[in-house]
Amino acid sequence: MSATIEDVARAAQVSVATVSRALRGLPNVAPSTRERVVAVAKELEYVADPTASRLAGGQRLVIGLVVPMLGQWYYAKLFSGVEAVATVAGYDVLPFTTSGPGGSQRFVQQLPFRKRVDGLILADAPFDDAQFTAVARTGVPMVSLGAFAPGVSGIAVDNVAAAELAVGHLTALGHTRIALIGGSPDDPFRFSVPVDRFHGYQEALRAAGLRFDPTLVVPGNFSADGGAEAMHRLLLAPTPPTAVFACSDEMAIGAIQVARDAGLRVPEDLSVIGIDDHDISAYVGLTTIHQDVIGQGERVAHLLLDRLRSDGEIDVLHERHPTRLVVRRTTAPPPVGDPPAGRRG
Amino acid sequence: MSATIEDVARAAQVSVATVSRALRGLPNVAPSTRERVVAVAKELEYVADPTASRLAGGQRLVIGLVVPMLGQWYYAKLFSGVEAVATVAGYDVLPFTTSGPGGSQRFVQQLPFRKRVDGLILADAPFDDAQFTAVARTGVPMVSLGAFAPGVSGIAVDNVAAAELAVGHLTALGHTRIALIGGSPDDPFRFSVPVDRFHGYQEALRAAGLRFDPTLVVPGNFSADGGAEAMHRLLLAPTPPTAVFACSDEMAIGAIQVARDAGLRVPEDLSVIGIDDHDISAYVGLTTIHQDVIGQGERVAHLLLDRLRSDGEIDVLHERHPTRLVVRRTTAPPPVGDPPAGRRG
DNA sequence: CTGCGGCCTGGAAGCGCTTGCAGGCCGCGC
DNA sequence: GCGCGGCCTGCAAGCGCTTCCAGGCCGCAG
C-alpha cells in the first residue's frame, strides 16, 4: 500500500509525533527537522489518511447538507456553492435527501447524520416542530437556509416580500385575475417556501384591493412538468386568469408552454412571472424574481463554519438575502375586453 | 456525548466484540444475546461511528465522483443518480471538481482522493494520457463515464453516433449550411465529449455529401451564455447557417434566443437541435437527442460497486447507452431561396 | 463415562493518526 | 560555575471500532 506516517518517521529518523507536527505546521519543530520531514514525505508521496486523523482528532471534518433532493436546479447550485467554501476549509460535504421513499420521516427517525458530521445545513427542511426538535436534540450544530428557526442561525430570502414583488408587478400592470402555481399543501419538500410565497401573493392582492380566489391557486410541485399540469387546470376554469405567478422558474416555463399550446399569446393574452432567475430564464425571456443561489450556499456554509470554529456560544443571526425583479418578456398589461377563451382538451 | 460501543457492551453485559458482531448480523452470536444487545443499543440510541469502523475495517466506504463541475444540469443529474445507488450500498459519494482554479492539473498533481476513497468515477475526465496514467497508478479502482479508456470499465453514449443522428436529421430536412456549437478547443472540461460530437458532425456532413466549413464551428462552453455568444458569432458571417447543432441543450436555448432577437424565426429561418433532453427542453419545444443521465449515473455506480465487491479481477466492459432523436418544434426544412439576412449589432 | 467437535464469547491487538506529558539539551543570568 | 527556563523531541495513551485467536461450554458419539 502507500506510505504511512510510520514509514515517514523511520525514513526521516524521527518519531511519528514529530512527523505529525512537522507536516501540519505546528510549532515546536526545529526548522531543520521540519525540512527533512517534509522532504521525506514528498519523496514517499505521503499523505495523511483522513479517516485516521479524524478519529484521532475527534473531528469528522464533514458537514451535512440536508436538501429535499439533488438534481434540481436550485439545490444543485446550492450544493456547488456550499461545496466550494467547505472544500477550502478542509471539510467534505455530505448530502442527505429528504424527499423520496421514507422522506423526512425517515431522516428524523434515523438521524442518519449522527456521528458522521460536525455540522448540518438544513435547506428548506420540511420538518414540523417535533421533527425539528428531534434533530436539534442531537446537539449537532446547525444552520438553516430558506427559513428561520428559533435558536439556529440561518439565511433566507424574504419569500413573502419576493412574492409580493412578483404579484405587485402584475397588479401594477393592471391584472386582476392572478393565479398562483405553488407547491401542494402536502408538499413533501420546500416546506415554508411555498407557504411564505402564498402569503406574499395574498398580501399583494390585498394591497391592490383584489379579491382572493382560491380556485386560482394550484399546486405545481416545483417542476416544469408540474407547472404544465397546473396550467392545464387553470385553463379549464370558466374565466381563466390573465396572469400567473409561478413559485419557480421551471414551473413558469412549463406553464407558458401549455398556455401557448392552448392558443394564448404570452404576454399579450397571459402574463407569467417566476421566481429564481434560473440560468436559462434569460434565454426564454422569462420575467422573474432574481436570487443568488450560489451566493446563498457560500454564505450559509460560512455561517456554519464560523459556528464550528467558535464552539463557544455565538449569536444566532437571521440574515435576509436580497431579491430583485427582472422584467423580461413574459409580462404585459392584461388584454383589453374579454380575454380570448383559449382552451384545450 | 453519545453512546459508544463500550457503553452498549457494559449495559448488555457482554464484550465489545460481541456487540460488534451482534449489531452487524455476523454469525456466531446466540440469538438471545443478539436480542439483548439490539435492545440495549436501541435503548441507548447507539449508532456506530463510521469513522472508527472505517479505520478498523480498512474500507473508506466512500466513492469519489470526479466531474468538471457541480451545478450544471448534466452533472447534477449524474450526481443524484450515483448518490442514489451508492447510498443504498452504504457508500458516501464525494465530489471532486476539475474545472475552476488549477483545474485538472491540480487534481492530477495532488491526487486529492488518495486514502479517501475506495473507488473513483471519472465523468468526462479531461485528462490526457499522462495524466490518466498518473491517476491510474494510484491503484484506486475506477470506472469512467462519457468516454472509454483502455483497462477501465465505463459507460458512455455513442457521442459520434448521437451527433450523426442530430446532424443527419438536419441534412434530411435539406439543410446544407449547418453550424456546430461545441466546446472550445482548449476546453477545460468534457474533453472527449465535444471531440466525439465534432467527429459525428463531420461524418454526417460527409454522408450527406456536404462540404465541411470550419467557419461554421464555434465554441459554446456548454452553457446558455456560451451558446448565445456563439450564435452572435455565427450571425456575423457573410452567409449564416440555416441550421445549428448545439452540443448541449443549454447552448441550444441560448442560441435560439439570440437568433430570434436578430429577427430570425425558429424553425422557419433557422433550425436548431441540441443534445441532452434537458428537463425543460420539452417545454421550450427544443428538438434534441435524448439521453438518460440519471440512469447512466446509476449504472456507472453499480459498475464501480461490482468492481469493489469482487476485488479479484473483473472483466473490463465498455457499455454504450442509447440515445434517441426527439423531434419537437425547432427544426424544419431550410427557407427557400436566400435566407433573410437577419442580423444584429 | 470420556473425548471430541461446534458454537459462543471475551481478550487483545491493531487500524493510522493526534496529543498530553515528561525528559533532554542548551543558553543565559547571577 | 550553577540553576532555571525554553525549545525540541519521543513515548505512550488514546480515538471507537473490527477481527484474530484462544478458550469455555455443551451435546453427542463411542
Short mmCIF file of N, CA and C in Angstrom, two decimals, chain A residues 2-3 45-47 49-51 54-55 60 70-71 76-77 79-80 83 92 94-95 114-116 137 224-225 228 253-254 257 280 283-284 329, chain B residues 2-3 45-47 49-51 54-55 60 70-71 76-77 79-80 83 92 94-95 114-116 137 224-225 228 253-254 257 280 283-284 329:
data_model
loop_
_atom_site.label_atom_id
_atom_site.label_comp_id
_atom_site.label_asym_id
_atom_site.label_seq_id
_atom_site.Cartn_x
_atom_site.Cartn_y
_atom_site.Cartn_z
N SER A 2 0.25 2.32 0.29
CA SER A 2 1.01 3.57 0.26
C SER A 2 1.54 3.90 1.66
N ALA A 3 2.41 4.84 1.67
CA ALA A 3 3.18 5.14 2.87
C ALA A 3 2.32 5.60 4.05
N GLU A 45 5.74 10.33 -1.24
CA GLU A 45 4.36 10.65 -1.66
C GLU A 45 3.37 10.40 -0.55
N TYR A 46 3.78 10.77 0.64
CA TYR A 46 2.92 10.52 1.79
C TYR A 46 1.81 11.56 1.89
N VAL A 47 0.60 11.09 2.11
CA VAL A 47 -0.48 11.97 2.55
C VAL A 47 -1.14 11.29 3.73
N ASP A 49 -3.83 9.84 6.16
CA ASP A 49 -5.11 9.21 5.97
C ASP A 49 -6.16 10.00 6.77
N PRO A 50 -7.09 10.62 6.05
CA PRO A 50 -8.05 11.46 6.76
C PRO A 50 -8.92 10.68 7.74
N THR A 51 -9.17 9.44 7.43
CA THR A 51 -10.00 8.67 8.36
C THR A 51 -9.31 8.57 9.72
N ARG A 54 -9.14 11.94 11.51
CA ARG A 54 -10.43 12.35 12.03
C ARG A 54 -10.76 11.60 13.31
N LEU A 55 -10.44 10.34 13.31
CA LEU A 55 -10.72 9.56 14.51
C LEU A 55 -9.89 10.11 15.67
N ARG A 60 -14.92 15.22 12.53
CA ARG A 60 -15.28 14.46 11.34
C ARG A 60 -14.88 15.20 10.08
N LEU A 70 -31.28 16.25 -4.72
CA LEU A 70 -30.23 16.81 -5.55
C LEU A 70 -30.81 16.82 -6.96
N GLY A 71 -30.12 17.33 -7.88
CA GLY A 71 -30.56 17.17 -9.27
C GLY A 71 -31.56 18.20 -9.73
N ALA A 76 -28.84 22.01 -6.86
CA ALA A 76 -27.54 21.76 -7.47
C ALA A 76 -26.65 23.01 -7.32
N LYS A 77 -27.23 24.15 -7.57
CA LYS A 77 -26.47 25.39 -7.41
C LYS A 77 -26.06 25.58 -5.96
N PHE A 79 -25.65 23.32 -3.69
CA PHE A 79 -24.60 22.36 -3.37
C PHE A 79 -23.25 22.88 -3.84
N SER A 80 -23.21 23.38 -5.04
CA SER A 80 -21.92 23.81 -5.55
C SER A 80 -21.38 25.01 -4.77
N GLU A 83 -20.22 23.52 -1.40
CA GLU A 83 -19.05 22.69 -1.60
C GLU A 83 -17.79 23.52 -1.79
N ASP A 92 -15.51 18.05 3.97
CA ASP A 92 -16.28 17.40 2.93
C ASP A 92 -17.74 17.77 3.13
N LEU A 94 -21.54 16.26 2.72
CA LEU A 94 -22.26 15.01 2.54
C LEU A 94 -23.74 15.33 2.41
N PRO A 95 -24.34 15.00 1.27
CA PRO A 95 -25.74 15.33 1.08
C PRO A 95 -26.68 14.30 1.72
N ARG A 114 -25.89 11.31 12.58
CA ARG A 114 -25.23 11.23 13.88
C ARG A 114 -23.85 10.62 13.74
N LYS A 115 -22.90 11.21 14.41
CA LYS A 115 -21.51 10.76 14.40
C LYS A 115 -20.86 10.85 13.03
N ARG A 116 -21.56 11.43 12.09
CA ARG A 116 -20.98 11.48 10.75
C ARG A 116 -20.56 12.89 10.38
N ARG A 137 -32.11 18.07 19.11
CA ARG A 137 -31.75 17.38 20.34
C ARG A 137 -30.44 16.59 20.21
N ALA A 224 -41.06 21.61 -14.04
CA ALA A 224 -41.67 22.05 -15.29
C ALA A 224 -42.92 21.22 -15.59
N ASP A 225 -42.81 19.93 -15.34
CA ASP A 225 -43.97 19.08 -15.54
C ASP A 225 -45.15 19.54 -14.69
N ALA A 228 -46.73 22.66 -15.93
CA ALA A 228 -47.55 22.42 -17.12
C ALA A 228 -48.92 21.90 -16.71
N ILE A 253 -41.99 28.07 -16.80
CA ILE A 253 -41.70 27.66 -18.18
C ILE A 253 -42.66 26.58 -18.64
N GLY A 254 -42.93 25.64 -17.76
CA GLY A 254 -43.91 24.61 -18.09
C GLY A 254 -45.27 25.22 -18.36
N GLN A 257 -45.60 27.08 -21.81
CA GLN A 257 -45.72 26.21 -22.97
C GLN A 257 -47.16 25.73 -23.14
N ILE A 280 -31.36 29.59 -17.46
CA ILE A 280 -31.84 29.77 -18.81
C ILE A 280 -33.03 30.72 -18.90
N TYR A 283 -32.86 33.38 -21.33
CA TYR A 283 -32.91 32.98 -22.72
C TYR A 283 -34.28 32.50 -23.18
N VAL A 284 -35.20 32.44 -22.25
CA VAL A 284 -36.57 32.22 -22.69
C VAL A 284 -37.38 33.48 -22.42
N ARG A 329 -39.79 39.36 -20.96
CA ARG A 329 -40.82 39.45 -21.99
C ARG A 329 -42.03 38.56 -21.79
N SER B 2 -22.50 11.00 22.83
CA SER B 2 -23.45 9.90 22.67
C SER B 2 -22.75 8.56 22.88
N ALA B 3 -23.56 7.55 22.98
CA ALA B 3 -23.09 6.24 23.42
C ALA B 3 -22.04 5.64 22.49
N GLU B 45 -29.82 4.47 21.99
CA GLU B 45 -29.74 5.18 20.71
C GLU B 45 -28.34 5.11 20.13
N TYR B 46 -27.77 3.95 20.24
CA TYR B 46 -26.41 3.78 19.76
C TYR B 46 -26.36 3.62 18.24
N VAL B 47 -25.47 4.34 17.61
CA VAL B 47 -25.10 4.04 16.23
C VAL B 47 -23.59 4.02 16.18
N ASP B 49 -19.88 4.65 15.08
CA ASP B 49 -19.18 5.77 14.48
C ASP B 49 -18.52 5.29 13.19
N PRO B 50 -18.99 5.80 12.06
CA PRO B 50 -18.45 5.31 10.80
C PRO B 50 -16.95 5.57 10.66
N THR B 51 -16.49 6.66 11.23
CA THR B 51 -15.06 6.94 11.12
C THR B 51 -14.25 5.81 11.74
N ARG B 54 -14.54 2.55 9.79
CA ARG B 54 -13.79 2.58 8.54
C ARG B 54 -12.31 2.38 8.79
N LEU B 55 -11.84 3.00 9.84
CA LEU B 55 -10.42 2.84 10.16
C LEU B 55 -10.14 1.38 10.47
N ARG B 60 -12.93 2.67 3.23
CA ARG B 60 -13.35 4.05 3.42
C ARG B 60 -14.85 4.21 3.23
N LEU B 70 -19.98 20.85 -10.42
CA LEU B 70 -21.32 20.53 -9.98
C LEU B 70 -22.17 21.70 -10.47
N GLY B 71 -23.43 21.65 -10.25
CA GLY B 71 -24.23 22.84 -10.53
C GLY B 71 -24.69 22.97 -11.96
N ALA B 76 -25.42 17.55 -12.23
CA ALA B 76 -26.31 17.46 -11.09
C ALA B 76 -27.16 16.20 -11.18
N LYS B 77 -27.67 15.92 -12.36
CA LYS B 77 -28.46 14.71 -12.56
C LYS B 77 -27.60 13.48 -12.34
N PHE B 79 -24.93 13.21 -10.55
CA PHE B 79 -24.66 13.09 -9.12
C PHE B 79 -25.82 12.43 -8.41
N SER B 80 -27.02 12.87 -8.72
CA SER B 80 -28.16 12.31 -7.99
C SER B 80 -28.35 10.84 -8.33
N GLU B 83 -25.52 9.04 -6.42
CA GLU B 83 -25.75 9.11 -4.98
C GLU B 83 -26.81 8.11 -4.56
N ASP B 92 -20.67 6.67 0.81
CA ASP B 92 -20.85 8.10 0.60
C ASP B 92 -20.26 8.45 -0.75
N LEU B 94 -18.29 11.46 -2.73
CA LEU B 94 -17.53 12.68 -2.51
C LEU B 94 -17.16 13.28 -3.86
N PRO B 95 -17.64 14.47 -4.14
CA PRO B 95 -17.36 15.07 -5.44
C PRO B 95 -16.00 15.74 -5.49
N ARG B 114 -6.47 10.28 -2.76
CA ARG B 114 -5.70 9.20 -2.16
C ARG B 114 -6.09 8.97 -0.70
N LYS B 115 -6.25 7.73 -0.35
CA LYS B 115 -6.61 7.33 1.01
C LYS B 115 -7.99 7.83 1.43
N ARG B 116 -8.71 8.43 0.51
CA ARG B 116 -10.01 8.96 0.90
C ARG B 116 -11.15 8.15 0.33
N ARG B 137 -2.13 5.02 -11.73
CA ARG B 137 -1.00 4.48 -10.99
C ARG B 137 -1.26 4.42 -9.48
N ALA B 224 -25.68 28.24 -21.49
CA ALA B 224 -26.60 29.06 -22.26
C ALA B 224 -25.91 30.34 -22.71
N ASP B 225 -25.14 30.92 -21.80
CA ASP B 225 -24.40 32.13 -22.15
C ASP B 225 -23.47 31.87 -23.33
N ALA B 228 -25.28 31.53 -26.55
CA ALA B 228 -25.74 32.83 -27.07
C ALA B 228 -24.60 33.54 -27.78
N ILE B 253 -30.53 26.55 -26.37
CA ILE B 253 -31.52 27.53 -25.92
C ILE B 253 -30.96 28.94 -25.97
N GLY B 254 -29.72 29.07 -25.56
CA GLY B 254 -29.08 30.38 -25.67
C GLY B 254 -29.01 30.84 -27.12
N GLN B 257 -32.40 32.06 -28.63
CA GLN B 257 -32.83 33.38 -28.20
C GLN B 257 -32.14 34.47 -29.01
N ILE B 280 -36.22 20.92 -19.18
CA ILE B 280 -37.15 21.91 -19.69
C ILE B 280 -37.19 21.97 -21.21
N TYR B 283 -40.40 21.84 -22.83
CA TYR B 283 -41.27 23.00 -22.64
C TYR B 283 -40.82 24.23 -23.40
N VAL B 284 -39.68 24.11 -24.06
CA VAL B 284 -39.35 25.20 -24.97
C VAL B 284 -39.40 24.65 -26.39
N ARG B 329 -40.08 21.34 -31.99
CA ARG B 329 -40.50 22.43 -32.87
C ARG B 329 -39.41 23.43 -33.22
#
